[in-house]
Structure formats: C-alpha cells, structure tokens
Amino acid sequence: MFAFSGQAMATSTNFGSLTSPSATNFGNTFTSQLGLFDDNFSFTIPTASVDSITTTVSLGQYLGIANLQATLYSGTISSSTGLPSGSILSSGTPTLINLGGMTSTIDVISPITLSAGSYILQIGGNVTGTAGGSYTGTINVSPVPEAAPWVMLILGLLITSFVIARRNHNSSI
C-alpha cells in the first residue's frame, strides 16, 4: 500500500460501473524519473468475481518501476486526500522475473468475490528509470455462479434416486 500523503504523485481514474463479464485495461506511462506514485482506479460493480493482473517491464536504468504494488479497497476516493477511504480487501503478490538483462514485475490480485458496491484498485511504486517507466494491467470481472441451479440439480437427482429405490423396493414385495 502506497499512501504517501503528498509525497507521491497520484492520479485518479473512474471506470464507472463494470458489468460482468468484462475486462478493463489500466496503466500509466511516466516520461521522466518522478519517484513515488500511486494511481487510483475506482469502479462500481454488481455481485461478481474480480481479479487483477498488473505488470511492468524494466529496461535497466532507462525505464523502470521498483516496488510495484496493487491493492484493492472497498470504498471511494477521499475528496480531501485523493486517497482510498475504505478497507483493504486484498493486496497483490509481486513476482520479479529476470530475462536476459530485462526485469519485469508481475503483481497479481487473486480472484475475490465482491458484493455490489464501490471499489478502488490502487497501483503504487517508484519510478526509477532515468527516462521514466510504465505499467499496465487488467481488471477481470466474471459472473459468480449461483448456487440455486446446482442445488436444484442435486435435489432432483436425490428425489429421482429415492423414487427409483422406492419402486424397486415395492416391486420386490
């Protein structure tokens, strides 16, 4: 979580209502070494399952972001601070990958089921490249399977089994 209260550069983007199923892309590109940042992406959602994947590719000292972190909040953006005002629901798990001199960070928020409401995905880090850096990601919204069809199927199979067993028992008498 990057809540730097004035020390960090912060931007806010409102995606509005995200319906299921959908995938919404987000990201930011920094054209100079700016230091700390936190970008807030707010959205509302009906009951659904949500996950997020955020990645950055670092090209050595020229383009890079260090300490990339994704955090999902319930709530809204505070009008006084510009930061999320709500509780943390989930934080991403950053993984550093090094391939032939290029490094990449992948930060994944595991799927989480959300109730209808307002949410903020906050992406924070430190722009370390002398020419800036960038990140990109996707918010995936998928429907939550309802229990009712499964319950009805299982109940139907149990009743059918009971009827067959009863008939077999009655025919043997």
Short mmCIF file of C-alpha atoms in Angstrom, two decimals:
data_model
loop_
_atom_site.label_atom_id
_atom_site.label_comp_id
_atom_site.label_asym_id
_atom_site.label_seq_id
_atom_site.Cartn_x
_atom_site.Cartn_y
_atom_site.Cartn_z
CA MET A 1 0.00 0.00 0.00
CA PHE A 2 1.41 3.37 -1.02
CA ALA A 3 -0.29 6.12 0.98
CA PHE A 4 2.30 8.85 0.80
CA SER A 5 0.08 11.85 1.63
CA GLY A 6 1.52 14.48 -0.64
CA GLN A 7 4.96 12.96 -1.24
CA ALA A 8 3.80 10.83 -4.14
CA MET A 9 2.36 11.76 -7.48
CA ALA A 10 -1.23 10.47 -7.59
CA THR A 11 -3.79 10.18 -10.36
CA SER A 12 -7.40 9.03 -10.17
CA THR A 13 -9.46 7.41 -12.92
CA ASN A 14 -13.13 6.45 -12.59
CA PHE A 15 -14.18 3.47 -14.72
CA GLY A 16 -17.84 3.78 -13.68
CA SER A 17 -19.86 0.58 -13.47
CA LEU A 18 -18.13 -2.63 -14.60
CA THR A 19 -20.62 -5.28 -15.67
CA SER A 20 -19.99 -8.99 -15.84
CA PRO A 21 -18.31 -10.42 -17.86
CA SER A 22 -15.76 -7.80 -18.84
CA ALA A 23 -12.07 -6.94 -18.86
CA THR A 24 -10.94 -3.35 -18.31
CA ASN A 25 -7.37 -2.27 -19.06
CA PHE A 26 -5.50 0.29 -16.96
CA GLY A 27 -1.97 1.65 -16.84
CA ASN A 28 0.30 4.67 -16.80
CA THR A 29 3.49 5.79 -18.51
CA PHE A 30 5.94 8.17 -16.87
CA THR A 31 8.27 10.10 -19.18
CA SER A 32 10.81 11.08 -16.53
CA GLN A 33 12.12 9.81 -13.23
CA LEU A 34 9.39 11.12 -10.94
CA GLY A 35 9.85 8.99 -7.83
CA LEU A 36 6.91 7.61 -5.86
CA PHE A 37 3.44 7.36 -7.37
CA ASP A 38 0.05 5.93 -6.55
CA ASP A 39 -2.67 5.70 -9.16
CA ASN A 40 -6.24 5.03 -8.10
CA PHE A 41 -8.75 3.33 -10.41
CA SER A 42 -12.27 3.48 -8.96
CA PHE A 43 -15.25 1.45 -10.15
CA THR A 44 -18.61 0.14 -9.04
CA ILE A 45 -19.68 -3.43 -9.52
CA PRO A 46 -22.67 -5.72 -9.13
CA THR A 47 -22.01 -9.02 -7.33
CA ALA A 48 -19.23 -10.68 -9.27
CA SER A 49 -15.83 -12.29 -9.08
CA VAL A 50 -12.91 -9.90 -9.72
CA ASP A 51 -9.19 -10.34 -10.21
CA SER A 52 -6.41 -8.08 -11.42
CA ILE A 53 -3.08 -8.58 -13.12
CA THR A 54 -0.58 -5.70 -13.19
CA THR A 55 2.80 -5.87 -14.93
CA THR A 56 5.78 -3.66 -15.54
CA VAL A 57 8.90 -4.24 -17.64
CA SER A 58 12.12 -2.60 -16.52
CA LEU A 59 14.78 -1.84 -19.13
CA GLY A 60 17.71 -1.34 -16.79
CA GLN A 61 18.45 2.20 -15.68
CA TYR A 62 16.48 3.84 -18.53
CA LEU A 63 12.90 2.65 -17.99
CA GLY A 64 11.85 1.12 -14.72
CA ILE A 65 9.46 0.94 -11.80
CA ALA A 66 10.53 -0.52 -8.48
CA ASN A 67 8.31 -1.82 -5.67
CA LEU A 68 5.19 -2.23 -7.82
CA GLN A 69 2.20 -2.98 -5.58
CA ALA A 70 -1.51 -3.47 -6.33
CA THR A 71 -4.11 -3.11 -3.55
CA LEU A 72 -7.90 -3.49 -3.79
CA TYR A 73 -10.04 -1.34 -1.45
CA SER A 74 -13.76 -1.15 -0.80
CA GLY A 75 -14.97 2.43 -0.62
CA THR A 76 -14.31 5.62 -2.56
CA ILE A 77 -11.57 8.18 -3.15
CA SER A 78 -11.40 10.79 -0.36
CA SER A 79 -12.07 14.27 -1.71
CA SER A 80 -9.67 15.80 0.84
CA THR A 81 -6.65 13.48 0.41
CA GLY A 82 -7.20 11.93 -3.03
CA LEU A 83 -6.51 8.52 -1.45
CA PRO A 84 -8.78 5.50 -0.98
CA SER A 85 -11.08 5.83 2.03
CA GLY A 86 -12.18 2.31 2.88
CA SER A 87 -10.90 -1.04 3.98
CA ILE A 88 -8.26 -3.13 2.22
CA LEU A 89 -9.80 -6.24 0.67
CA SER A 90 -6.75 -7.76 -0.98
CA SER A 91 -3.16 -6.97 -1.89
CA GLY A 92 -1.28 -8.30 -4.85
CA THR A 93 1.60 -10.71 -4.73
CA PRO A 94 4.56 -9.23 -6.66
CA THR A 95 6.87 -11.59 -8.54
CA LEU A 96 10.17 -10.40 -10.05
CA ILE A 97 11.25 -12.02 -13.32
CA ASN A 98 14.72 -11.52 -14.85
CA LEU A 99 15.20 -12.47 -18.51
CA GLY A 100 18.43 -11.59 -20.30
CA GLY A 101 19.09 -8.23 -18.67
CA MET A 102 15.43 -7.15 -18.63
CA THR A 103 13.46 -7.40 -15.43
CA SER A 104 9.72 -7.50 -15.06
CA THR A 105 7.42 -7.40 -12.07
CA ILE A 106 4.07 -9.16 -12.18
CA ASP A 107 1.66 -8.30 -9.37
CA VAL A 108 -1.49 -10.41 -9.19
CA ILE A 109 -4.57 -9.88 -7.02
CA SER A 110 -6.11 -13.32 -6.69
CA PRO A 111 -9.79 -13.68 -7.64
CA ILE A 112 -12.11 -12.34 -4.96
CA THR A 113 -15.90 -12.25 -4.87
CA LEU A 114 -17.26 -8.76 -4.29
CA SER A 115 -20.72 -7.66 -3.26
CA ALA A 116 -22.38 -4.78 -5.08
CA GLY A 117 -20.58 -1.56 -4.20
CA SER A 118 -17.73 0.87 -4.86
CA TYR A 119 -14.10 -0.18 -5.10
CA ILE A 120 -10.64 1.25 -5.77
CA LEU A 121 -7.68 -0.54 -7.31
CA GLN A 122 -4.56 1.33 -6.20
CA ILE A 123 -1.29 0.80 -8.06
CA GLY A 124 1.82 2.22 -6.44
CA GLY A 125 5.54 2.12 -6.91
CA ASN A 126 8.69 4.11 -7.52
CA VAL A 127 9.68 5.32 -11.00
CA THR A 128 13.42 4.57 -11.10
CA GLY A 129 14.34 4.80 -14.79
CA THR A 130 16.14 7.94 -15.96
CA ALA A 131 13.70 8.07 -18.92
CA GLY A 132 10.66 7.07 -16.81
CA GLY A 133 8.75 3.80 -16.67
CA SER A 134 5.36 2.28 -17.28
CA TYR A 135 2.94 -0.38 -16.11
CA THR A 136 -0.22 -1.91 -17.48
CA GLY A 137 -2.88 -4.23 -16.15
CA THR A 138 -6.35 -5.68 -16.49
CA ILE A 139 -9.33 -5.85 -14.15
CA ASN A 140 -11.29 -9.02 -14.95
CA VAL A 141 -14.94 -9.20 -13.91
CA SER A 142 -16.68 -12.56 -14.21
CA PRO A 143 -20.09 -13.76 -13.06
CA VAL A 144 -20.39 -15.59 -9.78
CA PRO A 145 -22.09 -18.94 -10.30
CA GLU A 146 -25.37 -19.08 -8.46
CA ALA A 147 -25.90 -21.94 -6.05
CA ALA A 148 -29.58 -22.40 -6.90
CA PRO A 149 -29.12 -24.35 -10.20
CA TRP A 150 -26.63 -26.72 -8.54
CA VAL A 151 -28.85 -27.21 -5.52
CA MET A 152 -31.85 -27.92 -7.77
CA LEU A 153 -29.82 -30.42 -9.83
CA ILE A 154 -28.61 -32.29 -6.74
CA LEU A 155 -32.08 -32.20 -5.17
CA GLY A 156 -33.59 -33.53 -8.43
CA LEU A 157 -31.08 -36.39 -8.56
CA LEU A 158 -31.77 -37.28 -4.92
CA ILE A 159 -35.54 -37.33 -5.49
CA THR A 160 -35.11 -39.42 -8.66
CA SER A 161 -32.88 -41.88 -6.79
CA PHE A 162 -35.42 -42.08 -3.96
CA VAL A 163 -38.29 -42.76 -6.40
CA ILE A 164 -36.29 -45.49 -8.21
CA ALA A 165 -35.27 -47.11 -4.92
CA ARG A 166 -38.90 -47.00 -3.69
CA ARG A 167 -40.17 -48.60 -6.91
CA ASN A 168 -37.55 -51.33 -6.70
CA HIS A 169 -38.49 -51.99 -3.07
CA ASN A 170 -42.26 -52.08 -3.88
CA SER A 171 -41.77 -54.44 -6.86
CA SER A 172 -39.83 -56.92 -4.76
CA ILE A 173 -42.69 -57.29 -2.24
#
